[in-house]
Coordinates of C-alpha atoms in Angstrom, one line a residue:
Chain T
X28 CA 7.5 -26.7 18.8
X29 CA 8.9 -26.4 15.4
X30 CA 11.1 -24.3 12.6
X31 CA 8.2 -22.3 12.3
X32 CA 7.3 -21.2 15.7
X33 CA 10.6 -19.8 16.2
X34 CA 10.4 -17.3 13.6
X35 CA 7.1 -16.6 14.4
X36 CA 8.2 -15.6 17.9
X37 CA 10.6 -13.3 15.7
X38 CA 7.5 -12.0 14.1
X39 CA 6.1 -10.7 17.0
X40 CA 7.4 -6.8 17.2
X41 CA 4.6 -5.0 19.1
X42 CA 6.7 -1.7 19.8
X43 CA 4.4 1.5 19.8
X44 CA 6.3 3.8 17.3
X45 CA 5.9 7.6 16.2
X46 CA 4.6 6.6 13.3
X47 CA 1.3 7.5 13.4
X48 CA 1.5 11.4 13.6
X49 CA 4.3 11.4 11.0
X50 CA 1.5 9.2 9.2
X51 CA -1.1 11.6 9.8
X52 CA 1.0 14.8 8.9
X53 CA 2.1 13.0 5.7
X54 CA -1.7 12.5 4.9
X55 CA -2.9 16.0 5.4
X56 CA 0.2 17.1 3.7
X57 CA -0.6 15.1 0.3
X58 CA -4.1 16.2 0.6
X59 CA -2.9 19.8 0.3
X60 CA -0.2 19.2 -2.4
X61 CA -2.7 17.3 -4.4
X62 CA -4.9 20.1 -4.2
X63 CA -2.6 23.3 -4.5
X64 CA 0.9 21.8 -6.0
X65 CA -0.2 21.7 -9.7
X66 CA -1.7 25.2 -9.5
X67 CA 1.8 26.2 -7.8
X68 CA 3.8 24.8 -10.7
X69 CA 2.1 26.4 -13.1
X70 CA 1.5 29.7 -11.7
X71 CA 4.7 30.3 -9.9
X72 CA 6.9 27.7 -12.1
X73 CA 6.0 28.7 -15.5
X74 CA 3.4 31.9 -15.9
X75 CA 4.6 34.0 -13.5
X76 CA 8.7 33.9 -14.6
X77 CA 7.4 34.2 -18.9
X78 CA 5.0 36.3 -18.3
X79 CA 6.6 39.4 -19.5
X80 CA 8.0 42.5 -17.1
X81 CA 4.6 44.2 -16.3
X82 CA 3.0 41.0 -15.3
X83 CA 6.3 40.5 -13.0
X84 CA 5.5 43.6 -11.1
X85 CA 1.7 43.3 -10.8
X86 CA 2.2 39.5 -9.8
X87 CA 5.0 41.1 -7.1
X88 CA 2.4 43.6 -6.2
X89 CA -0.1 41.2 -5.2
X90 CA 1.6 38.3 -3.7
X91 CA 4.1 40.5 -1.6
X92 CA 0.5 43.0 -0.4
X93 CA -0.8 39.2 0.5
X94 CA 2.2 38.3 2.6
X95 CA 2.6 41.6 4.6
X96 CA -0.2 39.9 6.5
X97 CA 1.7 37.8 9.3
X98 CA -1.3 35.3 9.6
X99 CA -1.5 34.7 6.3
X100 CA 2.5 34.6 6.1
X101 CA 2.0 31.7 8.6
X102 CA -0.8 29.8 6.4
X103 CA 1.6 29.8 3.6
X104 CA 4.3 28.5 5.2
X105 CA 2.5 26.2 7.4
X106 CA 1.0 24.4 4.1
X107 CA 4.3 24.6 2.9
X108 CA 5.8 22.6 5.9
X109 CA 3.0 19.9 5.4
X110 CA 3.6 19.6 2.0
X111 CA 7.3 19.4 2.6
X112 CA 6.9 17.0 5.2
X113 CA 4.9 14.4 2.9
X114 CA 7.3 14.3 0.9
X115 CA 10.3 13.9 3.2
X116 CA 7.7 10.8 4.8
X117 CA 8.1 9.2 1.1
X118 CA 11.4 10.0 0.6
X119 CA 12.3 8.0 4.1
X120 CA 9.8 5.4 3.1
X121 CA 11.5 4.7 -0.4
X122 CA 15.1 3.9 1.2
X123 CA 13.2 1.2 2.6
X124 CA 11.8 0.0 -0.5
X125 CA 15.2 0.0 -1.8
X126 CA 15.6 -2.3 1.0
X127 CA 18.5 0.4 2.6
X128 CA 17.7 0.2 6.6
X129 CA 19.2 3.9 7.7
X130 CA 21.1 4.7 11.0
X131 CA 18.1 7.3 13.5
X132 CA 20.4 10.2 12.5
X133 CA 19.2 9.7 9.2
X134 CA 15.2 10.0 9.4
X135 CA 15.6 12.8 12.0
X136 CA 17.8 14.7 9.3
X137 CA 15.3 13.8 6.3
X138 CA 12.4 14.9 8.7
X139 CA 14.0 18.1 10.1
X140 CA 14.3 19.3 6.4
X141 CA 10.5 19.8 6.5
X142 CA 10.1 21.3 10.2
X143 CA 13.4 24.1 9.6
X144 CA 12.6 24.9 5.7
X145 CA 9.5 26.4 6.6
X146 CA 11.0 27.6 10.0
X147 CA 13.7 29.6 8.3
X148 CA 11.0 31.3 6.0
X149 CA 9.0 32.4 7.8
X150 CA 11.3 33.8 10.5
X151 CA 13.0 35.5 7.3
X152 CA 9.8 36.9 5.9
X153 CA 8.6 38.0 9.3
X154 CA 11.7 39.8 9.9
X155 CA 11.8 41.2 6.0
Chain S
X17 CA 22.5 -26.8 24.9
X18 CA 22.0 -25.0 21.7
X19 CA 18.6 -23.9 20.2
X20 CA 19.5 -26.1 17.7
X21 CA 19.5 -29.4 19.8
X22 CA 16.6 -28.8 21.5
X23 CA 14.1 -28.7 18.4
X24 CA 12.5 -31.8 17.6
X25 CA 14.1 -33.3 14.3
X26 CA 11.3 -32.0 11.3
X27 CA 11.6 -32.3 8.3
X28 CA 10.4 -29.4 7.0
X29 CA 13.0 -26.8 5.3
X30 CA 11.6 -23.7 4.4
X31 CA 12.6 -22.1 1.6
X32 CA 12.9 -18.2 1.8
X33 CA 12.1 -15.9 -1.7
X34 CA 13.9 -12.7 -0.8
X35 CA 12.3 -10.0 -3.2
X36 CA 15.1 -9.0 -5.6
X37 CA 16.8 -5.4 -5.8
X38 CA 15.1 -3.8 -8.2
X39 CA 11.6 -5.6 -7.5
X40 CA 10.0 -2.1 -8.4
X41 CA 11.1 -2.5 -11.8
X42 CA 9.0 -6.1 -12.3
X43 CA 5.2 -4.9 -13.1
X44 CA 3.9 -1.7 -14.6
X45 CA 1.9 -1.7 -11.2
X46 CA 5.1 -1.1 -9.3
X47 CA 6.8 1.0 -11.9
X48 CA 4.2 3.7 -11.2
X49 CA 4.5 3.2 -7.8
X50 CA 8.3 4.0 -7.6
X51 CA 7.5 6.8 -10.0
X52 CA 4.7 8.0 -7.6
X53 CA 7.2 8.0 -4.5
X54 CA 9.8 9.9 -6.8
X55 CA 7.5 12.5 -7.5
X56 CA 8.1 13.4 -3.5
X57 CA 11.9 14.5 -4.8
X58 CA 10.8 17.0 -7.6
X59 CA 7.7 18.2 -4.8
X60 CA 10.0 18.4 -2.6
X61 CA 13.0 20.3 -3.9
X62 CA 10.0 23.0 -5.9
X63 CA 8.3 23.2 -2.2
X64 CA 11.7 24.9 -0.9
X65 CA 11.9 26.9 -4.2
X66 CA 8.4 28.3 -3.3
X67 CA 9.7 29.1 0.3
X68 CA 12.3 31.3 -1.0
X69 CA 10.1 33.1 -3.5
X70 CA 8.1 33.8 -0.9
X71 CA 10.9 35.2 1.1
X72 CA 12.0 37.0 -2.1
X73 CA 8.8 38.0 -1.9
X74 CA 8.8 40.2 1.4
X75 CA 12.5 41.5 0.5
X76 CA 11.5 43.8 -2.2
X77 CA 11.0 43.7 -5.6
X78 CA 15.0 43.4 -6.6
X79 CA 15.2 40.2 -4.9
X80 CA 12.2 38.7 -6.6
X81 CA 13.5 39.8 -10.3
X82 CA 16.5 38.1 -8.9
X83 CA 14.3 34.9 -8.0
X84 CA 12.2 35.2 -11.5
X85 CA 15.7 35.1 -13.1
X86 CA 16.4 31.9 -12.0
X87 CA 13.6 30.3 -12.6
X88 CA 14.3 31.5 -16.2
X89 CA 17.7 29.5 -16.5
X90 CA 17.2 27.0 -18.7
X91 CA 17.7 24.0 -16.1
X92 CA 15.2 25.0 -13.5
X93 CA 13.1 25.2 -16.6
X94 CA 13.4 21.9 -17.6
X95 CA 13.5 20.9 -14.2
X96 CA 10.0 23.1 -13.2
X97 CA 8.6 21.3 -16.6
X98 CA 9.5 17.7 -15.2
X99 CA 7.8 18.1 -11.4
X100 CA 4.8 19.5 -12.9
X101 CA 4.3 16.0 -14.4
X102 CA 5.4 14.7 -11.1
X103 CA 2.9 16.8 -9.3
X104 CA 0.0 15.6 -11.3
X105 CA 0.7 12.0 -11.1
X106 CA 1.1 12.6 -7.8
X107 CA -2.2 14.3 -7.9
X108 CA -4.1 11.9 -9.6
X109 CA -2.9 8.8 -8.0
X110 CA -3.6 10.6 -4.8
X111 CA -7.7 11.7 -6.1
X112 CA -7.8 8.0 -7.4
X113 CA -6.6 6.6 -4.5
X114 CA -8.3 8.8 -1.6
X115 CA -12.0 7.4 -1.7
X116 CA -10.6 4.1 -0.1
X117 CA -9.5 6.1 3.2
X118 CA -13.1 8.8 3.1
X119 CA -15.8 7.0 3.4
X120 CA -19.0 9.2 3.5
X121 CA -22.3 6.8 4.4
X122 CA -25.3 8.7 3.2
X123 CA -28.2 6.9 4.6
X124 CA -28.1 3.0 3.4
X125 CA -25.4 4.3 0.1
X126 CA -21.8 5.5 0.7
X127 CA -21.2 8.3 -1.0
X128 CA -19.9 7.3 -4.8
X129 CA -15.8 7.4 -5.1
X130 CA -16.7 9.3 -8.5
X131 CA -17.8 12.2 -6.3
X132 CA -15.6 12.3 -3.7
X133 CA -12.5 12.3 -6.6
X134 CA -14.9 14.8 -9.1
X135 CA -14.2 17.3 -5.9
X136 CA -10.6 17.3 -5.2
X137 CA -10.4 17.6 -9.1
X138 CA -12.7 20.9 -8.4
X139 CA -11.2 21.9 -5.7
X140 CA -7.3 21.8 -7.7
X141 CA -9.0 23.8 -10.6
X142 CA -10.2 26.7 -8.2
X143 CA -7.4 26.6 -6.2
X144 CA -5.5 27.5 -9.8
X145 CA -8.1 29.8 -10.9
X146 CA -7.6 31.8 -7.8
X147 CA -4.0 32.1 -8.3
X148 CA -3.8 33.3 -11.9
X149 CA -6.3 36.1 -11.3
X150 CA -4.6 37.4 -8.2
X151 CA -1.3 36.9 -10.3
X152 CA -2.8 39.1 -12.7
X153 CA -3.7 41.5 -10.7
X154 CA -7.5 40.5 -8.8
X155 CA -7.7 41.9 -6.0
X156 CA -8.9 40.1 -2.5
Chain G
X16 CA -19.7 -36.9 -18.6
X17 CA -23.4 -37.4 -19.5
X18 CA -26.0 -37.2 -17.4
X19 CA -25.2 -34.5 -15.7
X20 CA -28.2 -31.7 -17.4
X21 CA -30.0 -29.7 -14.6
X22 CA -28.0 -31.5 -11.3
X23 CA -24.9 -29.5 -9.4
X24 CA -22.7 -32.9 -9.8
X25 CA -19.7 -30.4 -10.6
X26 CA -19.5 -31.7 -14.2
X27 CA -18.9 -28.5 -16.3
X28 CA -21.3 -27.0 -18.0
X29 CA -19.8 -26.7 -21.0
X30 CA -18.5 -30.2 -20.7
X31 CA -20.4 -31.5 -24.0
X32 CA -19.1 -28.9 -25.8
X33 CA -15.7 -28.6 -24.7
X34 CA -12.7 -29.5 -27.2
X35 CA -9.4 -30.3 -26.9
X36 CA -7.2 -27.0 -28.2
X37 CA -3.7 -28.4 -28.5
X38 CA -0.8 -28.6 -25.6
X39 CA 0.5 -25.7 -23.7
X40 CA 4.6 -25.7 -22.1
X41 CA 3.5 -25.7 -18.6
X42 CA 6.8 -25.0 -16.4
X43 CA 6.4 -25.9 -13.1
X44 CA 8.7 -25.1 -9.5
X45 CA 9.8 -28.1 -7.9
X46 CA 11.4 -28.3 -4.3
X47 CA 12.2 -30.8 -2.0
X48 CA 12.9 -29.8 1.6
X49 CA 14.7 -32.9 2.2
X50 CA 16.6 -34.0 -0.9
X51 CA 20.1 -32.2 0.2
X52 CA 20.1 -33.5 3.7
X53 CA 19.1 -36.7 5.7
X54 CA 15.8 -37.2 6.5
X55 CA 15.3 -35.9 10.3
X56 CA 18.5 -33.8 10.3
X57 CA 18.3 -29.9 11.9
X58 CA 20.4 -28.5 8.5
X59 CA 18.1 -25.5 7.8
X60 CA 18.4 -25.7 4.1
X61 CA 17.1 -28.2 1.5
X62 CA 18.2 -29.1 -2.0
X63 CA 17.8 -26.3 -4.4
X64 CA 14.7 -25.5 -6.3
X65 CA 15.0 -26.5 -10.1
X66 CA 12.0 -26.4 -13.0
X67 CA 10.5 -29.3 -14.7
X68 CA 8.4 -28.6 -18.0
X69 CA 5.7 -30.3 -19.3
X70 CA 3.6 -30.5 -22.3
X71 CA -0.4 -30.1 -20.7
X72 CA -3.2 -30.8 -23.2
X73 CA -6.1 -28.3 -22.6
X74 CA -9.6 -27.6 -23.7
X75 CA -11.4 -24.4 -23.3
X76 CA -12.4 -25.5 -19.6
X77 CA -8.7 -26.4 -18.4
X78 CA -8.1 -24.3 -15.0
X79 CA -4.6 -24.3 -13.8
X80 CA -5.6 -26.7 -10.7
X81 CA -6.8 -29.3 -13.7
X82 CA -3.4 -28.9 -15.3
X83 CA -1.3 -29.5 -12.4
X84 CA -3.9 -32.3 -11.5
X85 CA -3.1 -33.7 -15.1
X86 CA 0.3 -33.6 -14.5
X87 CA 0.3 -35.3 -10.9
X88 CA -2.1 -38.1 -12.3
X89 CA -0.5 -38.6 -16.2
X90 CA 3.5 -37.0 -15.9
X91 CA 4.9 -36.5 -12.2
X92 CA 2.8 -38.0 -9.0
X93 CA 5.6 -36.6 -6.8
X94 CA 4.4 -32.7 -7.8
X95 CA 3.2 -31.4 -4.8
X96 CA 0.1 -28.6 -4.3
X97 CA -3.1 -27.6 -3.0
X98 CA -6.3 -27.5 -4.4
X99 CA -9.7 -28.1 -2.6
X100 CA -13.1 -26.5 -3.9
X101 CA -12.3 -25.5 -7.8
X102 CA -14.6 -22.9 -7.2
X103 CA -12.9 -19.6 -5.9
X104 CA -14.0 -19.7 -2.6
X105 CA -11.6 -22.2 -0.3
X106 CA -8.9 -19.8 -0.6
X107 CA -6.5 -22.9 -1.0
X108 CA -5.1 -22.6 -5.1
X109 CA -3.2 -19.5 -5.2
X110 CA 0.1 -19.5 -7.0
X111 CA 1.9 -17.2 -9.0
X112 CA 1.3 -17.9 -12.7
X113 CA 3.7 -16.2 -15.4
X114 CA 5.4 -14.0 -12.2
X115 CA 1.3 -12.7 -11.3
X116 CA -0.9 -13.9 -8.7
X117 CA -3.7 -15.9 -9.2
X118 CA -6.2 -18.5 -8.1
X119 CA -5.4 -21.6 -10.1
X120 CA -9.2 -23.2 -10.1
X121 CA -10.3 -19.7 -11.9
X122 CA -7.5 -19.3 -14.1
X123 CA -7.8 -21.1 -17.7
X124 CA -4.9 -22.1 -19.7
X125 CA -7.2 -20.9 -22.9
X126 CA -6.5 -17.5 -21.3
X127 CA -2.5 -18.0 -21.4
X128 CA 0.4 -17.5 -23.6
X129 CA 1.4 -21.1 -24.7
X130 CA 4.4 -20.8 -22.6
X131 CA 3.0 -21.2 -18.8
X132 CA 5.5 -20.4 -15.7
X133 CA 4.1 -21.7 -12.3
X134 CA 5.3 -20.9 -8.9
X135 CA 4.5 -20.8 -5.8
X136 CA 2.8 -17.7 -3.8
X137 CA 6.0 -15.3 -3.9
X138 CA 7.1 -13.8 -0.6
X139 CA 5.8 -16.6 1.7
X140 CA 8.8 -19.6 2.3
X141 CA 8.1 -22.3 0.3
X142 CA 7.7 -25.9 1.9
X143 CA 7.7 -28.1 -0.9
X144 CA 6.7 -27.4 -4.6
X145 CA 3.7 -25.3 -4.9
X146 CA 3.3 -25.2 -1.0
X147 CA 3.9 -21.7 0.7
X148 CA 3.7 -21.7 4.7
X149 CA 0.6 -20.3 5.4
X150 CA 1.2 -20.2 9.3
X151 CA 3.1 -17.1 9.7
X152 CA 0.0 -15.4 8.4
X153 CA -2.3 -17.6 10.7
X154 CA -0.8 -16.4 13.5
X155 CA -1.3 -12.6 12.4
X156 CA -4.6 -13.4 11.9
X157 CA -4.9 -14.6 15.8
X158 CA -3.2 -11.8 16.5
X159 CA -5.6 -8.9 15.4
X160 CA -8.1 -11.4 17.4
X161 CA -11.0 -12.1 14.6
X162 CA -13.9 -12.4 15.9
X163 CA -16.9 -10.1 17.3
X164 CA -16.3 -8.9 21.4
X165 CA -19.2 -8.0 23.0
X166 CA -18.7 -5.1 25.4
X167 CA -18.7 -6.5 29.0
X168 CA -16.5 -9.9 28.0
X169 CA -14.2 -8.4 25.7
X170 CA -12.3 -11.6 24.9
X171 CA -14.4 -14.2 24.6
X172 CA -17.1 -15.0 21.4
X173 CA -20.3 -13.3 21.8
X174 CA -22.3 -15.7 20.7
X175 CA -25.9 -14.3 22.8
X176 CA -28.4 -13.5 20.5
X177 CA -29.5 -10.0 22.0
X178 CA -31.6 -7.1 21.0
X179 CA -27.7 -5.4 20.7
X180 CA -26.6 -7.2 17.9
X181 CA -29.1 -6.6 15.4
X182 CA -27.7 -4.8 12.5
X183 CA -29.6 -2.5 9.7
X184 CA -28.1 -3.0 6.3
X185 CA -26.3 0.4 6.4
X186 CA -24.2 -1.3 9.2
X187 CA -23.7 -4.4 7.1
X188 CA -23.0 -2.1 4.8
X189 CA -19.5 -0.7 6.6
X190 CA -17.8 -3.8 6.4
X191 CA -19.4 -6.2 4.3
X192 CA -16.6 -5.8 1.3
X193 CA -14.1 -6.8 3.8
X194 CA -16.0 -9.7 4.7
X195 CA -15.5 -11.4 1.7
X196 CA -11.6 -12.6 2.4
X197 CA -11.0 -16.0 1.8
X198 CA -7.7 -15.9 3.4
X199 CA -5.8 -17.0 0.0
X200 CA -2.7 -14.7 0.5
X201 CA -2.7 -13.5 -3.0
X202 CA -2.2 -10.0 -1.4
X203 CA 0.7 -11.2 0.6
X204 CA 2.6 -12.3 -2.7
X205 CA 2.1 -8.9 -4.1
X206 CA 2.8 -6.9 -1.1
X207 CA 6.7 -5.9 -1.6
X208 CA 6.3 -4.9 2.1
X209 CA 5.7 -8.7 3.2
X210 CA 8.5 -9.2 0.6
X211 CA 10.9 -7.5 2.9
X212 CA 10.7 -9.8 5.3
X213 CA 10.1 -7.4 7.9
X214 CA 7.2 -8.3 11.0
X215 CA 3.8 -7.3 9.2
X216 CA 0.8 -8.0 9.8
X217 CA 0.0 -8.0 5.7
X218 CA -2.8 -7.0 3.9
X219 CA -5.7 -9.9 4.8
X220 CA -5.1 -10.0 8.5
X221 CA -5.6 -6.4 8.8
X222 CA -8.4 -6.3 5.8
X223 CA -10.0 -9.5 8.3
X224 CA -9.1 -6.6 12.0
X225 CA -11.2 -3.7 10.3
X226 CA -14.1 -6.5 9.3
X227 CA -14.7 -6.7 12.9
X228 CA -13.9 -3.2 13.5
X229 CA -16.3 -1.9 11.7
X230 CA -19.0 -4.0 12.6
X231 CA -21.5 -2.1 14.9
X232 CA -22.2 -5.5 17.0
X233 CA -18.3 -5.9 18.1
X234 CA -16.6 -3.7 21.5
X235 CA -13.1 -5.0 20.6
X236 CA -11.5 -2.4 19.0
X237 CA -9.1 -1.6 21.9
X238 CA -8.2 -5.2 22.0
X239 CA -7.0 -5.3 18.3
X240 CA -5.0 -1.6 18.5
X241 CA -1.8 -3.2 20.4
X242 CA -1.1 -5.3 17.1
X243 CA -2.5 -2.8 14.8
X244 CA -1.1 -0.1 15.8
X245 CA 2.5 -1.4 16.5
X246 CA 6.0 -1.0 14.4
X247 CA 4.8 -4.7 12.8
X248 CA 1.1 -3.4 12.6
X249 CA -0.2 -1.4 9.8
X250 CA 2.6 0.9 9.3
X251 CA 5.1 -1.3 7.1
X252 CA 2.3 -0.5 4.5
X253 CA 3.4 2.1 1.6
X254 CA 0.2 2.3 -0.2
X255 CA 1.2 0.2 -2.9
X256 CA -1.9 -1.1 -4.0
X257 CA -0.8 -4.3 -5.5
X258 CA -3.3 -6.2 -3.1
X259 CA -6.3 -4.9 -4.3
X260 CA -5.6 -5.2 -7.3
X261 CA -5.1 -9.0 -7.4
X262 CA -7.5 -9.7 -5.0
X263 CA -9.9 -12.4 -6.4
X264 CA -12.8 -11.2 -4.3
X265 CA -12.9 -7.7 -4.6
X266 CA -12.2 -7.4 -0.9
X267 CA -10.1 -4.6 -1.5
X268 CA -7.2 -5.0 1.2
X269 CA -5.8 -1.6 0.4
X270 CA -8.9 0.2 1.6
X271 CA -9.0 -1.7 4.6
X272 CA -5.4 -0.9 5.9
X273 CA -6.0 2.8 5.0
X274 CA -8.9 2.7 7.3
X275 CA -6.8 0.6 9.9
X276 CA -4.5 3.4 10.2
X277 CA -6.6 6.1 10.4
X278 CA -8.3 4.4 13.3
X279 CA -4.9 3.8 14.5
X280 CA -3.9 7.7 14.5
X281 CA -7.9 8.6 15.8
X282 CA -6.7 6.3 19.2
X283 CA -3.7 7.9 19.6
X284 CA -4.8 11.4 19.5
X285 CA -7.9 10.8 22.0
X286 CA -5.4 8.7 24.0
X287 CA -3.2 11.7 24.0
X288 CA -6.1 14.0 24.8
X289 CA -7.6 11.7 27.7
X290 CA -4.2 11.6 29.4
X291 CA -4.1 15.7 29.3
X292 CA -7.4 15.2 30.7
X293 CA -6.3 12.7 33.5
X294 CA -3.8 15.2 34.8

C-alpha cells in the first residue's frame, strides 16, 4: 500500500444519482431550443413588437385563436418547460465550473424555476 | 495508530495542479465554452418572457399591447438583440456537436454528420418560416 | 547516419537532408519529490517546483522527446521523463507544451515559437519533473472492466473462438474509432472536469467502456453501468470538448462519453420500466 492507493480509495464514489433524467430532459430540451429558440427570438423578440399596429392585432389574432386550444396550450408550455429546464441544467452545471459546490436547497430552487414557470402559465392561460 | 504511521515510508510526493479560477478564460476552446453555458441565462430569462406573452396572449388583446410595449423599451431591446446571438451559438454548437450522440448506421456507412447537422439547420428554418406566416396572418 | 536507404532501422528519413536551424529557449518544469524533506519521511509535500531554461539546438526533424533527450544527455542528466516508441503509438510522451497538450515524439520544435514552455500533463499530480501519476487513471480503466464478456461468464476473458464472435465490418464499424486509445491522458489534461479534482472516470476510460460496449461479441454491459452510471461515472462531464480535440488519434473521447450516457439514461428507464413490470 502506498500514497496513492489511499486516494484512490477516495476516488471510488459509486453512488447512483438523479442525474440521468435531469440529463436526459436537459438533452431533449436543447434539442428543441436549438430547433425553435432562434425562430422565437426573432419572431416574438423583434418582428412581432416593430411590426407596426395592424401586424400587432393580426399576430394577436392568430396566436391567441392557436392557444384557445387547451392541447396545444399544453404543447407550448410543455416545450417551454424543456427548454427552461436545459438551461436551468447549465446554469447548475456552471457554478460548478466556477468551482462553487452549492448547498441541495440550491439545485432544487434552480430546477423548480423550470417545473413552476411553465406550471404557473399554463394554469393562468387555462383559466384566462 | 494514525493512518499516517501505518504507511510504508515512500518516497514519492505527489504534486497536485489545482486548475486556477478563471481556467475558462485560458484557451479560446474554453472561452466559447463558458460563452456557450452563458447563453443558458439569456435562453433562459427570454423562455419566461415567452411564457408570459403567452399568458398575455389568452388575457385579451390589452394585455398583449401591454406585453408588446415592453418588449419595445429600449433595454429588453438590447437585451432581446444580445440572446438572439446567444441562441444561435447555442444553436450551432448544439447542430455541430449533436452527430457525436446520433449515430444512424445505414448498412456498412453511418450516416454522414454533414447530414444529420444539414437537417436540424432545416428543421430551425421551417420551424421560423412557420411562425412568420402565421404571425402574419396564415391560417392553420 | 548512412546506410540506412530502404531498411526500418528508425534513422529518419530525412536524416541526409536535415540541417541544423539555430537554438530554441526550451523552458522546462522541474520537481523533486524529495528535495524539501528526508528521504523516507511521511511529510506529504516536496520542494517546490521551479523552471530551468535551456538553449536546444534543432534541425527540421527535432521532436520534443529528442530535445528533452538532448538536454538529459548534453545539459541536465537529472531531468526526468518518459518517452518509449517516438512514434505516436506507446501513449507514453504526452506533456503540455506552451500550456497545450501534446505528444512530444510528434511535436517538432521547427513548428514552435522560439520560446518553448514544457510541463507536465496538467490536471494529473506530478511525481517528479515531466512525470504525471498515471495510476489513478489505471484504476478507472479496471474499473469500467475492459475487456470483451461473453454472455454465460460474464466476468472472465472470452477468449473461445466461436461461431458468436464473428463480426461483419458494420459491427467493427460501431466502435472501431474508439478502439484506437492509446491511453496517453492528453484528454485528461484538457478535461477541466478531471481538473476539479472531483471522482471521474475521465474521458479515455469511458471512451475505452463504450469500445467494449459497442462491440457486438461482448455481454458486459450491465457489468460496466455501476461505474458508468454513478455520481463519479459519466456525469461530471459538461460537454466541453477539449478532449477530442487534442486527441492525437482521432479517437474522439467526447463522442464516446455522449454515447456512454445515453446508454446510461436507456438502462435506467428500462430498469424503471422492468420494475413496474415486476410488481
Amino acid at each position: 500500500m502506498n500514497l496513492r492507493e489511499n486516494k484512490r480509495a477516495d476516488r471510488v464514489v459509486s453512488r447512483r444519482t438523479g442525474e440521468p433524467w435531469r440529463w436526459a430532459l436537459f438533452g431533449a430540451g436543447g434539442q428543441v431550443a436549438a430547433v425553435v429558440m432562434p425562430a422565437l427570438v426573432i419572431v416574438f423578440g423583434l418582428l412581432i413588437p416593430f411590426a407596426g399596429r395592424g401586424d400587432d392585432k393580426l399576430a394577436y389574432e392568430r396566436f391567441s385563436s392557436l392557444l384557445a386550444n387547451p392541447v396545444v396550450a399544453l404543447l407550448v408550455f410543455g416545450g417551454l418547460g424543456v427548454v427552461l429546464w436545459h438551461c436551468c441544467h447549465r446554469i447548475y452545471h456552471a457554478l460548478h465550473d466556477l468551482q462553487i459546490e452549492p448547498p441541495k436547497w440550491v439545485r432544487t430552487a434552480i430546477y423548480a424555476v423550470a417545473v413552476l414557470v411553465p406550471l404557473a402559465g399554463w394554469v393562468l392561460t387555462a383559466l384566462g | 495508530m494514525s493512518d499516517l504511521d501505518q504507511r510504508p515510508a515512500s518516497n514519492r510526493r505527489p504534486l497536485a495542479q489545482p486548475l486556477p479560477r478563471t481556467w475558462f478564460l485560458g484557451t479560446t476552446e474554453y472561452r466559447l465554452y463558458a460563452l456557450r453555458e452563458a447563453s443558458a441565462l439569456f435562453l433562459g430569462i427570454f423562455v419566461i418572457n415567452v411564457c408570459w406573452a403567452v399568458v398575455a396572449l389568452s388575457r385579451g388583446l390589452e394585455t398583449w399591447e401591454r406585453w408588446l410595449a415592453f418588449q419595445r423599451h429600449p433595454a429588453v431591446v438590447v437585451f432581446t438583440v444580445i440572446t438572439l446571438a446567444m441562441v444561435l451559438l447555442q444553436s450551432v454548437t448544439w447542430f455541430q456537436v449533436s452527430p457525436k450522440a446520433i449515430r444512424v448506421r445505414l448498412g456498412e456507412r453511418q450516416l454522414r454528420a454533414s447530414w444529420i447537422i444539414a437537417a436540424q439547420y432545416a428543421a430551425a428554418f421551417v420551424v421560423l418560416a412557420l411562425l412568420i406566416w402565421r404571425a402574419r396572418g396564415g391560417r392553420s | 547516419m548512412s546506410g540506412c536507404e530502404g531498411c526500418n532501422c528508425g534513422s529518419r528519413p530525412d536524416a541526409a537532408e536535415s540541417r541544423p536551424l539555430g537554438t530554441k529557449r526550451v523552458t522546462v518544469f522541474r520537481y523533486r519529490p524529495c528535495s524539501a524533506v528526508e528521504q523516507g519521511s511521511t511529510e506529504p509535500r516536496g520542494g517546490e517546483p521551479w523552471y530551468d531554461a535551456f538553449e536546444v539546438p534543432y534541425d527540421t526533424g527535432t521532436s520534443v522527446a529528442d530535445a528533452l533527450g538532448w538536454i538529459k544527455d548534453n545539459r541536465d542528466a537529472t531531468l526526468a521523463f518518459r518517452v518509449s516508441c517516438r512514434m505516436g503509438i506507446c501513449g507514453s510522451c504526452g506533456l503540455m507544451v506552451n500550456g497545450k497538450p501534446h505528444l512530444a515524439c510528434e511535436t517538432f520544435l521547427r513548428d514552435l515559437p522560439d520560446e518553448v514552455t514544457i510541463a507536465p500533463l496538467a490536471n494529473l499530480d506530478v511525481e517528479r519533473d515531466l512525470i504525471v501519476d498515471k495510476e489513478p487513471f489505471l484504476a478507472a480503466l479496471t474499473e469500467v472492466k475492459p475487456w470483451l464478456m461473453s454472455a454465460a461468464n460474464a466476468d472472465g476473458f472470452d477468449t473461445a473462438l466461436s461461431e458468436n464472435n464473428r463480426q461483419t465490418p458494420a459491427q467493427m464499424l460501431d466502435y472501431q474509432q474508439f478502439a484506437q486509445c492509446i491511453n496517453c491522458l492528453l484528454c485528461y489534461a484538457a478535461c477541466p472536469q478531471v481538473g476539479f479534482n472531483r471522482p471521474f472516470l475521465g474521458p479515455a476510460a469511458i471512451t475505452v467502456a463504450m469500445r467494449y460496449s459497442r462491440d457486438s461479441r461482448d455481454h458486459g454491459t450491465a457489468q460496466r453501468l455501476p461505474a458508468l452510471d454513478a455520481e463519479s461515472g459519466v456525469w461530471p462531464c459538461t460537454f466541453v470538448g477539449a478532449c477530442s480535440t487534442v486527441c492525437p488519434k482521432g479517437v474522439d473521447p467526447a463522442a464516446a462519453v455522449q454515447l456512454a450516457k445515453l446508454v446510461a439514461a436507456k438502462a435506467r428507464a428500462t430498469g424503471l420500466i422492468k420494475r413496474k413490470e415486476k410488481r
